[in-house]
Amino acid sequence: MAWKDVTITDAGEKLLAEMVNGSELILTRAAIGAGTVPVDELPSLTDVIKPITAPALLAGEDPTEGGKIIKIQVRNDGVAETTRMRQIAIYAKTDHEDEVLFVILQDEIGEEIPAYDEFPQFDIEQWVTLALSRTNNITVTVNPLAFVPAVEFEREVKRLDTTKADKTEISNPNLLDNWYFADPINQRGNESYTVDRATAYNEYTIDRWTLGNKGKIDLSNGGIILQKTTDDHTCNFSQQVESIKTFAGKQITFSVLLKGNVALAVTVNGAAASNLYNNSEIGICKFNYKFPDIITSNYISFTVQARDMNPITIVAAKLELGDRQTLARQEGGKWVLNDPPPNKALELAKCQMYYWISEMLFTGWCTTSALSSRLICNVQFPVKMRVRPAVTIVSSKGTLNCVSNFASQSDVELGEEGATVMDIGLRNDGFSIIKCDWNDRTSTEPYCFKVIADADL
């Protein structure tokens, strides 16, 4: 049957926020109930209403486009009298949070569950689709009491046989962020980025990627174009990764789908290792590397380095554990990606843990009396950032360290210190106080501003 109301609870939303920040989401168990509540009360539920003792078992999972399908098996073992199931609950936890009610399904009519003595073979399956773009860190705790139908068992055997015959179909998780350069996350908004070592070094370009020494990148429909701007310097396009424990003593593969003359490099503990490649057409460059058992550096850099003045087209990149690349495969003489392009909403959320530019205007109100230099506001970042960020306040006209009059949208005249976020109200998920360098501003009229929050490495 189709359940009328399906809701992620308030506690479940908190678990999803933890998952976006890198925690593993573990679906622990299922339960069923005979009662109902008004729809607007579903998000606040912590348990099913009028629990039914019949087994409700997490019985399996299947990936689907844009999410994961969870199978729930309901039987009537121990049910003495016929009853009606009107709620199904899925419970979950993360590495850091205790088990909570994650998802609740409710229907006023529901499904009848007969008494065991009347129908001992009763067994129904309910399928719940979790529309989540990031599913590689979701674990389903399958109940060992769940039955596997014969047709499903046979299908799984065939799938395993096919997998053994063609291991290239297995694709490992990509440990890089913003890896698909044909359609990258680009919050800074430029179509081209240029860096000159004389004035800047390792500047951020598209999200999570830096450009070092003397060179430029241009965004194009088929990828990014990396190019040196002078022959006497290198040009490095890099991503820095923090998960040191993930890599200590491990074998990894860093692969890039590109055209051009490059070196792929891994920098750790202050030393770099690299391999050279020269692709005359779009193809795979693959670098295998085994990390030392002890890593003392704060982060690891993965770099594509231009080796001559010719432009380099970079389509995609992948970092994975193991000694083989699963980024792309050849079909009909051409290289194609093993996996579909990443979900942009998820990639944006991952990137916003490091850097965020608000699109909307926020509003703040001036306090009175001795605190007249402060604007009180409530700015919530879209995701929890990796650390407390450095925050820049921007007026509606784009002026840095400035706020705007809410009514006229004109910049407010401030002193040298401008508008700055106060540490006392700054967290890694938002802030609440802005200090403005103005004199005796006791009006309670509102002011508006945008935000740049930077927690990049």
CSV table of C-alpha atoms in Angstrom, one decimal:
chain,number,residue,atom,x,y,z
A,1,MET,CA,0.0,0.0,0.0
A,2,ALA,CA,1.0,3.7,-0.4
A,3,TRP,CA,1.3,5.4,3.0
A,4,LYS,CA,-0.3,8.8,3.1
A,5,ASP,CA,2.1,10.7,5.4
A,6,VAL,CA,5.9,10.1,5.4
A,7,THR,CA,7.9,12.4,7.6
A,8,ILE,CA,11.5,12.7,8.7
A,9,THR,CA,11.3,13.7,12.4
A,10,ASP,CA,13.0,16.7,14.0
A,11,ALA,CA,15.5,14.3,15.6
A,12,GLY,CA,16.0,12.7,12.2
A,13,GLU,CA,16.8,16.1,10.6
A,14,LYS,CA,19.6,16.5,13.1
A,15,LEU,CA,21.0,13.1,12.1
A,16,LEU,CA,20.9,14.2,8.4
A,17,ALA,CA,22.9,17.3,9.3
A,18,GLU,CA,25.5,15.1,11.0
A,19,MET,CA,25.6,12.9,7.9
A,20,VAL,CA,26.3,15.8,5.6
A,21,ASN,CA,29.2,16.7,7.9
A,22,GLY,CA,30.7,13.3,7.4
A,23,SER,CA,29.1,11.0,10.0
A,24,GLU,CA,27.8,7.6,9.1
A,25,LEU,CA,24.0,7.3,9.3
A,26,ILE,CA,23.1,3.8,10.7
A,27,LEU,CA,19.5,2.6,10.3
A,28,THR,CA,19.1,0.4,13.4
A,29,ARG,CA,15.6,-1.1,13.5
A,30,ALA,CA,11.9,-0.7,12.6
A,31,ALA,CA,8.7,-0.8,14.7
A,32,ILE,CA,5.0,-0.5,14.0
A,33,GLY,CA,2.1,1.0,15.8
A,34,ALA,CA,-1.7,1.0,15.8
A,35,GLY,CA,-2.3,4.6,16.8
A,36,THR,CA,-2.1,7.9,14.9
A,37,VAL,CA,-1.5,11.6,15.6
A,38,PRO,CA,-2.3,14.8,13.7
A,39,VAL,CA,0.0,15.2,10.8
A,40,ASP,CA,1.6,18.4,12.2
A,41,GLU,CA,2.7,16.4,15.3
A,42,LEU,CA,4.6,13.8,13.3
A,43,PRO,CA,8.0,15.6,13.3
A,44,SER,CA,8.0,15.8,17.1
A,45,LEU,CA,7.3,12.1,17.7
A,46,THR,CA,9.9,10.0,19.5
A,47,ASP,CA,8.2,6.6,19.2
A,48,VAL,CA,5.3,4.9,17.5
A,49,ILE,CA,1.8,5.3,19.0
A,50,LYS,CA,0.3,2.2,20.5
A,51,PRO,CA,3.2,-0.2,19.6
A,52,ILE,CA,2.4,-3.6,18.1
A,53,THR,CA,4.5,-6.5,19.2
A,54,ALA,CA,4.6,-8.1,15.8
A,55,PRO,CA,8.1,-8.3,14.2
A,56,ALA,CA,8.9,-5.3,11.9
A,57,LEU,CA,12.3,-6.0,10.5
A,58,LEU,CA,14.8,-4.0,8.5
A,59,ALA,CA,15.2,-6.6,5.7
A,60,GLY,CA,17.4,-5.1,3.1
A,61,GLU,CA,18.3,-2.1,0.9
A,62,ASP,CA,18.6,-1.2,-2.8
A,63,PRO,CA,20.2,1.8,-4.3
A,64,THR,CA,18.0,4.0,-6.5
A,65,GLU,CA,18.6,7.2,-8.5
A,66,GLY,CA,18.7,10.0,-5.9
A,67,GLY,CA,18.4,7.8,-2.8
A,68,LYS,CA,18.1,4.4,-1.2
A,69,ILE,CA,15.2,2.0,-0.9
A,70,ILE,CA,14.8,0.4,2.5
A,71,LYS,CA,12.8,-2.9,2.8
A,72,ILE,CA,10.8,-3.5,5.9
A,73,GLN,CA,9.4,-6.9,6.5
A,74,VAL,CA,6.3,-7.2,8.8
A,75,ARG,CA,5.1,-10.6,10.1
A,76,ASN,CA,2.5,-11.6,12.7
A,77,ASP,CA,4.5,-13.8,15.1
A,78,GLY,CA,3.0,-13.5,18.6
A,79,VAL,CA,-0.1,-11.5,17.4
A,80,ALA,CA,-3.1,-13.0,19.4
A,81,GLU,CA,-5.9,-10.8,17.9
A,82,THR,CA,-6.3,-9.2,14.5
A,83,THR,CA,-5.1,-5.6,14.6
A,84,ARG,CA,-4.4,-2.7,12.2
A,85,MET,CA,-1.0,-1.2,11.6
A,86,ARG,CA,-1.3,2.6,11.1
A,87,GLN,CA,2.3,3.6,11.7
A,88,ILE,CA,5.7,2.3,10.6
A,89,ALA,CA,8.9,3.8,12.2
A,90,ILE,CA,12.5,3.6,11.2
A,91,TYR,CA,15.1,4.3,13.9
A,92,ALA,CA,18.6,5.5,13.3
A,93,LYS,CA,21.8,6.9,14.9
A,94,THR,CA,25.2,8.3,13.9
A,95,ASP,CA,28.7,7.7,15.1
A,96,HIS,CA,28.2,10.5,17.6
A,97,GLU,CA,24.5,10.5,18.4
A,98,ASP,CA,22.2,8.0,20.2
A,99,GLU,CA,19.4,6.1,18.5
A,100,VAL,CA,16.3,8.3,17.7
A,101,LEU,CA,13.1,7.9,15.7
A,102,PHE,CA,14.3,8.9,12.2
A,103,VAL,CA,11.3,8.4,9.8
A,104,ILE,CA,7.6,7.9,10.6
A,105,LEU,CA,5.0,6.6,8.1
A,106,GLN,CA,1.3,7.1,9.0
A,107,ASP,CA,-2.0,6.2,7.3
A,108,GLU,CA,-5.4,6.4,9.0
A,109,ILE,CA,-6.5,3.2,7.2
A,110,GLY,CA,-3.2,1.4,7.4
A,111,GLU,CA,-2.8,-2.4,6.9
A,112,GLU,CA,-4.6,-5.2,8.7
A,113,ILE,CA,-2.4,-7.7,10.6
A,114,PRO,CA,-4.3,-11.0,11.2
A,115,ALA,CA,-3.9,-13.1,14.3
A,116,TYR,CA,-1.1,-15.6,14.0
A,117,ASP,CA,-3.5,-18.6,14.6
A,118,GLU,CA,-5.7,-17.4,11.7
A,119,PHE,CA,-2.9,-16.9,9.2
A,120,PRO,CA,0.5,-18.1,10.3
A,121,GLN,CA,2.1,-17.5,6.9
A,122,PHE,CA,1.3,-13.7,7.0
A,123,ASP,CA,4.3,-11.7,5.7
A,124,ILE,CA,4.2,-8.4,3.9
A,125,GLU,CA,6.9,-6.1,2.7
A,126,GLN,CA,6.9,-2.3,2.8
A,127,TRP,CA,9.4,-0.3,0.7
A,128,VAL,CA,10.5,3.1,1.9
A,129,THR,CA,12.5,5.4,-0.4
A,130,LEU,CA,14.9,7.8,1.3
A,131,ALA,CA,15.5,10.6,-1.2
A,132,LEU,CA,19.0,11.4,-0.2
A,133,SER,CA,21.7,12.3,-2.7
A,134,ARG,CA,24.5,11.0,-0.5
A,135,THR,CA,24.1,7.3,0.3
A,136,ASN,CA,27.6,5.9,0.5
A,137,ASN,CA,27.7,6.6,4.3
A,138,ILE,CA,24.3,5.0,5.1
A,139,THR,CA,24.4,1.6,6.8
A,140,VAL,CA,21.3,-0.5,7.2
A,141,THR,CA,21.4,-3.0,10.1
A,142,VAL,CA,19.6,-5.9,8.5
A,143,ASN,CA,17.8,-8.0,11.1
A,144,PRO,CA,19.0,-11.6,11.0
A,145,LEU,CA,15.4,-12.9,11.5
A,146,ALA,CA,14.3,-11.4,8.2
A,147,PHE,CA,13.4,-13.9,5.5
A,148,VAL,CA,14.8,-13.7,2.0
A,149,PRO,CA,12.3,-14.7,-0.7
A,150,ALA,CA,13.5,-17.4,-3.1
A,151,VAL,CA,13.1,-15.1,-6.1
A,152,GLU,CA,15.2,-12.4,-4.4
A,153,PHE,CA,17.9,-14.9,-3.4
A,154,GLU,CA,18.2,-16.2,-7.0
A,155,ARG,CA,18.4,-12.6,-8.3
A,156,GLU,CA,21.2,-11.8,-5.8
A,157,VAL,CA,23.2,-14.9,-6.8
A,158,LYS,CA,23.0,-13.9,-10.4
A,159,ARG,CA,24.1,-10.4,-9.5
A,160,LEU,CA,27.2,-11.7,-7.7
A,161,ASP,CA,28.0,-14.0,-10.6
A,162,THR,CA,27.9,-11.1,-12.9
A,163,THR,CA,30.0,-9.0,-10.6
A,164,LYS,CA,32.7,-11.7,-10.4
A,165,ALA,CA,32.7,-11.9,-14.2
A,166,ASP,CA,33.2,-8.1,-14.6
A,167,LYS,CA,34.9,-6.6,-11.6
A,168,THR,CA,35.2,-3.3,-13.5
A,169,GLU,CA,31.5,-2.6,-12.6
A,170,ILE,CA,32.4,-2.0,-8.9
A,171,SER,CA,33.1,1.6,-8.2
A,172,ASN,CA,34.7,2.8,-5.0
A,173,PRO,CA,33.6,6.0,-3.1
A,174,ASN,CA,35.4,9.2,-4.3
A,175,LEU,CA,37.2,10.8,-1.4
A,176,LEU,CA,37.6,14.1,-3.3
A,177,ASP,CA,35.0,16.9,-3.2
A,178,ASN,CA,33.8,18.8,-6.3
A,179,TRP,CA,35.5,16.3,-8.6
A,180,TYR,CA,33.3,16.7,-11.8
A,181,PHE,CA,34.9,19.6,-13.6
A,182,ALA,CA,32.4,19.6,-16.5
A,183,ASP,CA,29.9,21.1,-14.0
A,184,PRO,CA,31.7,22.1,-10.8
A,185,ILE,CA,30.6,23.9,-7.7
A,186,ASN,CA,31.9,27.5,-8.2
A,187,GLN,CA,30.6,29.7,-5.4
A,188,ARG,CA,33.1,32.5,-6.1
A,189,GLY,CA,31.4,32.8,-9.5
A,190,ASN,CA,34.4,33.5,-11.8
A,191,GLU,CA,34.7,31.9,-15.2
A,192,SER,CA,38.5,32.2,-15.1
A,193,TYR,CA,41.0,32.3,-12.3
A,194,THR,CA,44.6,33.5,-12.6
A,195,VAL,CA,47.4,33.3,-10.0
A,196,ASP,CA,50.9,34.9,-10.1
A,197,ARG,CA,53.3,33.7,-7.5
A,198,ALA,CA,54.7,37.2,-7.2
A,199,THR,CA,51.4,38.4,-5.7
A,200,ALA,CA,49.6,35.3,-4.5
A,201,TYR,CA,50.2,31.6,-3.9
A,202,ASN,CA,47.7,28.7,-3.7
A,203,GLU,CA,44.6,30.8,-4.1
A,204,TYR,CA,41.2,29.1,-4.1
A,205,THR,CA,39.3,28.9,-7.4
A,206,ILE,CA,36.4,26.6,-7.8
A,207,ASP,CA,35.3,25.2,-4.5
A,208,ARG,CA,37.9,23.1,-2.6
A,209,TRP,CA,40.6,23.5,-5.4
A,210,THR,CA,43.6,25.8,-5.3
A,211,LEU,CA,45.8,27.2,-8.0
A,212,GLY,CA,49.5,27.7,-7.2
A,213,ASN,CA,52.6,29.4,-8.7
A,214,LYS,CA,51.9,31.0,-12.1
A,215,GLY,CA,49.0,29.8,-14.1
A,216,LYS,CA,45.3,30.0,-14.8
A,217,ILE,CA,42.1,27.9,-15.2
A,218,ASP,CA,39.2,28.6,-17.4
A,219,LEU,CA,35.8,26.9,-17.0
A,220,SER,CA,34.4,25.2,-20.1
A,221,ASN,CA,31.5,22.9,-21.0
A,222,GLY,CA,33.7,19.9,-21.2
A,223,GLY,CA,35.9,20.5,-18.1
A,224,ILE,CA,38.4,23.0,-16.8
A,225,ILE,CA,41.3,24.2,-18.9
A,226,LEU,CA,44.6,24.4,-16.8
A,227,GLN,CA,47.5,26.3,-18.3
A,228,LYS,CA,50.8,27.8,-17.2
A,229,THR,CA,51.3,31.5,-17.9
A,230,THR,CA,55.1,31.5,-17.9
A,231,ASP,CA,57.5,28.8,-18.9
A,232,ASP,CA,59.9,29.3,-15.9
A,233,HIS,CA,57.4,28.3,-13.2
A,234,THR,CA,55.2,25.3,-12.5
A,235,CYS,CA,51.4,25.5,-12.2
A,236,ASN,CA,49.6,23.4,-9.6
A,237,PHE,CA,45.9,22.6,-9.3
A,238,SER,CA,45.4,20.9,-5.9
A,239,GLN,CA,42.9,19.8,-3.3
A,240,GLN,CA,43.9,19.4,0.3
A,241,VAL,CA,42.3,16.6,2.4
A,242,GLU,CA,42.2,16.4,6.2
A,243,SER,CA,41.2,12.8,6.9
A,244,ILE,CA,44.7,11.7,8.0
A,245,LYS,CA,43.5,8.6,9.9
A,246,THR,CA,41.8,7.4,6.7
A,247,PHE,CA,45.1,7.2,4.8
A,248,ALA,CA,47.8,6.3,7.3
A,249,GLY,CA,49.5,3.1,6.0
A,250,LYS,CA,46.9,2.7,3.2
A,251,GLN,CA,47.3,2.2,-0.5
A,252,ILE,CA,45.4,4.8,-2.6
A,253,THR,CA,44.8,5.5,-6.3
A,254,PHE,CA,44.6,9.1,-7.5
A,255,SER,CA,43.2,9.2,-11.0
A,256,VAL,CA,42.4,12.0,-13.4
A,257,LEU,CA,40.6,12.0,-16.7
A,258,LEU,CA,42.4,14.6,-18.8
A,259,LYS,CA,44.2,15.6,-22.0
A,260,GLY,CA,47.7,17.1,-21.7
A,261,ASN,CA,51.2,16.9,-20.3
A,262,VAL,CA,51.0,16.6,-16.5
A,263,ALA,CA,52.4,15.3,-13.3
A,264,LEU,CA,50.1,13.8,-10.7
A,265,ALA,CA,51.5,14.4,-7.2
A,266,VAL,CA,50.7,13.5,-3.6
A,267,THR,CA,52.3,15.7,-0.8
A,268,VAL,CA,52.4,14.4,2.7
A,269,ASN,CA,54.8,15.0,5.7
A,270,GLY,CA,56.4,17.8,3.7
A,271,ALA,CA,57.5,15.6,0.8
A,272,ALA,CA,55.9,15.0,-2.6
A,273,ALA,CA,55.8,11.9,-4.8
A,274,SER,CA,54.7,12.1,-8.4
A,275,ASN,CA,54.3,10.3,-11.8
A,276,LEU,CA,54.5,11.9,-15.2
A,277,TYR,CA,51.9,11.5,-18.0
A,278,ASN,CA,51.3,12.9,-21.5
A,279,ASN,CA,47.9,12.2,-23.0
A,280,SER,CA,47.4,13.4,-26.6
A,281,GLU,CA,43.6,12.7,-26.2
A,282,ILE,CA,41.3,12.5,-23.2
A,283,GLY,CA,42.3,9.5,-21.1
A,284,ILE,CA,43.1,8.2,-17.7
A,285,CYS,CA,46.2,9.2,-15.7
A,286,LYS,CA,46.5,6.9,-12.6
A,287,PHE,CA,48.9,7.3,-9.7
A,288,ASN,CA,49.2,4.6,-7.0
A,289,TYR,CA,50.7,5.6,-3.7
A,290,LYS,CA,51.1,3.9,-0.3
A,291,PHE,CA,51.1,6.3,2.6
A,292,PRO,CA,53.5,6.1,5.5
A,293,ASP,CA,52.2,4.5,8.7
A,294,ILE,CA,52.6,7.8,10.6
A,295,ILE,CA,51.4,11.0,9.1
A,296,THR,CA,52.6,14.2,10.8
A,297,SER,CA,51.2,16.8,8.4
A,298,ASN,CA,47.9,18.5,9.1
A,299,TYR,CA,46.6,17.7,5.6
A,300,ILE,CA,47.5,15.9,2.4
A,301,SER,CA,47.6,17.6,-1.1
A,302,PHE,CA,46.6,15.9,-4.3
A,303,THR,CA,47.8,17.9,-7.3
A,304,VAL,CA,47.7,18.0,-11.1
A,305,GLN,CA,50.7,19.9,-12.3
A,306,ALA,CA,51.1,21.4,-15.8
A,307,ARG,CA,54.5,20.5,-17.3
A,308,ASP,CA,54.5,22.7,-20.4
A,309,MET,CA,52.8,25.8,-21.8
A,310,ASN,CA,50.1,23.8,-23.7
A,311,PRO,CA,46.5,23.9,-22.2
A,312,ILE,CA,45.3,20.8,-20.2
A,313,THR,CA,41.7,19.8,-20.3
A,314,ILE,CA,40.6,18.1,-17.0
A,315,VAL,CA,37.2,16.4,-17.0
A,316,ALA,CA,37.1,14.6,-13.6
A,317,ALA,CA,39.3,13.3,-10.7
A,318,LYS,CA,39.0,10.6,-8.1
A,319,LEU,CA,40.8,9.6,-5.0
A,320,GLU,CA,40.0,6.1,-3.7
A,321,LEU,CA,41.4,3.4,-1.4
A,322,GLY,CA,43.0,0.4,-3.1
A,323,ASP,CA,45.3,-0.1,-6.1
A,324,ARG,CA,43.0,0.3,-9.0
A,325,GLN,CA,41.1,3.2,-10.5
A,326,THR,CA,37.3,3.1,-10.9
A,327,LEU,CA,36.9,6.7,-12.2
A,328,ALA,CA,36.3,5.8,-15.8
A,329,ARG,CA,36.3,2.9,-18.4
A,330,GLN,CA,36.7,2.7,-22.1
A,331,GLU,CA,33.6,2.1,-24.3
A,332,GLY,CA,34.0,2.0,-28.1
A,333,GLY,CA,37.4,3.6,-27.9
A,334,LYS,CA,36.2,6.5,-25.7
A,335,TRP,CA,36.6,7.0,-21.9
A,336,VAL,CA,33.3,7.3,-20.0
A,337,LEU,CA,32.8,7.8,-16.2
A,338,ASN,CA,31.9,4.7,-14.2
A,339,ASP,CA,29.4,6.7,-12.1
A,340,PRO,CA,26.9,9.4,-13.0
A,341,PRO,CA,27.9,13.0,-12.3
A,342,PRO,CA,27.5,13.8,-8.6
A,343,ASN,CA,24.4,15.3,-7.2
A,344,LYS,CA,25.1,19.1,-7.2
A,345,ALA,CA,23.0,19.8,-4.0
A,346,LEU,CA,25.1,17.3,-2.1
A,347,GLU,CA,28.4,18.5,-3.5
A,348,LEU,CA,27.4,22.1,-2.7
A,349,ALA,CA,26.7,21.1,0.9
A,350,LYS,CA,30.1,19.3,1.2
A,351,CYS,CA,31.8,22.4,-0.2
A,352,GLN,CA,29.9,24.7,2.1
A,353,MET,CA,31.6,23.0,5.1
A,354,TYR,CA,34.7,24.9,3.9
A,355,TYR,CA,33.3,28.0,2.2
A,356,TRP,CA,30.0,29.7,1.9
A,357,ILE,CA,28.7,32.9,0.1
A,358,SER,CA,25.1,33.8,1.0
A,359,GLU,CA,22.8,34.5,-1.9
A,360,MET,CA,20.1,36.1,0.3
A,361,LEU,CA,20.2,39.2,2.5
A,362,PHE,CA,20.2,38.9,6.3
A,363,THR,CA,18.7,41.4,8.6
A,364,GLY,CA,20.1,42.9,11.8
A,365,TRP,CA,18.8,45.4,14.3
A,366,CYS,CA,20.8,48.0,16.1
A,367,THR,CA,20.8,47.8,19.9
A,368,THR,CA,20.5,50.9,22.0
A,369,SER,CA,22.4,52.6,24.8
A,370,ALA,CA,25.9,51.4,25.5
A,371,LEU,CA,25.7,48.6,22.9
A,372,SER,CA,24.8,50.9,20.1
A,373,SER,CA,27.7,49.7,18.0
A,374,ARG,CA,26.2,46.2,17.7
A,375,LEU,CA,23.7,44.7,15.3
A,376,ILE,CA,21.8,41.7,16.6
A,377,CYS,CA,21.0,39.1,14.0
A,378,ASN,CA,20.4,35.4,13.6
A,379,VAL,CA,22.6,34.0,10.7
A,380,GLN,CA,22.5,30.2,10.3
A,381,PHE,CA,25.0,28.6,7.9
A,382,PRO,CA,23.4,26.1,5.5
A,383,VAL,CA,25.6,23.3,7.0
A,384,LYS,CA,27.9,23.1,10.0
A,385,MET,CA,31.3,24.2,8.9
A,386,ARG,CA,34.5,22.2,9.7
A,387,VAL,CA,35.7,24.9,12.1
A,388,ARG,CA,34.6,28.4,13.2
A,389,PRO,CA,35.0,30.3,10.0
A,390,ALA,CA,36.5,33.8,9.2
A,391,VAL,CA,33.4,35.8,8.3
A,392,THR,CA,33.2,38.9,6.1
A,393,ILE,CA,30.1,41.1,6.1
A,394,VAL,CA,29.1,42.4,2.7
A,395,SER,CA,26.6,45.1,1.9
A,396,SER,CA,23.8,44.6,-0.6
A,397,LYS,CA,25.9,46.6,-3.1
A,398,GLY,CA,28.9,44.2,-2.6
A,399,THR,CA,31.0,46.5,-0.4
A,400,LEU,CA,33.2,44.4,2.0
A,401,ASN,CA,32.9,45.0,5.8
A,402,CYS,CA,29.8,47.1,5.3
A,403,VAL,CA,26.1,46.9,5.9
A,404,SER,CA,23.2,48.5,4.0
A,405,ASN,CA,20.1,50.5,5.1
A,406,PHE,CA,17.2,48.0,4.8
A,407,ALA,CA,14.8,50.5,3.2
A,408,SER,CA,17.1,52.2,0.7
A,409,GLN,CA,19.6,49.4,0.2
A,410,SER,CA,22.3,52.1,0.3
A,411,ASP,CA,25.7,51.5,2.0
A,412,VAL,CA,25.9,52.8,5.6
A,413,GLU,CA,28.9,55.1,6.2
A,414,LEU,CA,31.2,53.4,8.7
A,415,GLY,CA,34.7,54.1,10.2
A,416,GLU,CA,37.9,52.3,9.4
A,417,GLU,CA,36.9,49.1,11.3
A,418,GLY,CA,33.7,48.7,9.2
A,419,ALA,CA,31.3,45.9,10.1
A,420,THR,CA,32.8,42.7,11.7
A,421,VAL,CA,31.4,39.6,13.3
A,422,MET,CA,32.1,39.4,17.0
A,423,ASP,CA,33.8,36.2,18.4
A,424,ILE,CA,31.4,36.1,21.3
A,425,GLY,CA,28.5,35.0,19.0
A,426,LEU,CA,30.4,33.2,16.3
A,427,ARG,CA,29.9,29.4,16.0
A,428,ASN,CA,30.7,26.9,13.2
A,429,ASP,CA,26.9,26.9,12.4
A,430,GLY,CA,26.2,30.6,12.5
A,431,PHE,CA,26.6,33.9,14.4
A,432,SER,CA,24.4,36.5,16.2
A,433,ILE,CA,26.4,39.8,16.7
A,434,ILE,CA,28.0,42.2,14.3
A,435,LYS,CA,30.1,45.1,15.5
A,436,CYS,CA,29.7,48.3,13.4
A,437,ASP,CA,32.1,51.2,13.6
A,438,TRP,CA,29.7,54.0,13.8
A,439,ASN,CA,28.9,56.7,16.5
A,440,ASP,CA,25.8,57.0,18.6
A,441,ARG,CA,23.6,54.9,16.3
A,442,THR,CA,20.6,54.3,18.7
A,443,SER,CA,18.0,53.9,16.0
A,444,THR,CA,16.3,50.5,16.0
A,445,GLU,CA,15.7,50.5,12.2
A,446,PRO,CA,16.9,47.3,10.5
A,447,TYR,CA,20.0,46.9,8.4
A,448,CYS,CA,20.8,44.2,5.8
A,449,PHE,CA,23.9,42.4,4.6
A,450,LYS,CA,25.3,39.3,3.0
A,451,VAL,CA,27.9,36.9,4.4
A,452,ILE,CA,31.1,35.2,3.2
A,453,ALA,CA,32.2,32.5,5.7
A,454,ASP,CA,35.6,31.0,5.0
A,455,ALA,CA,36.8,27.8,6.8
A,456,ASP,CA,39.1,26.6,3.9
A,457,LEU,CA,42.3,24.8,4.7
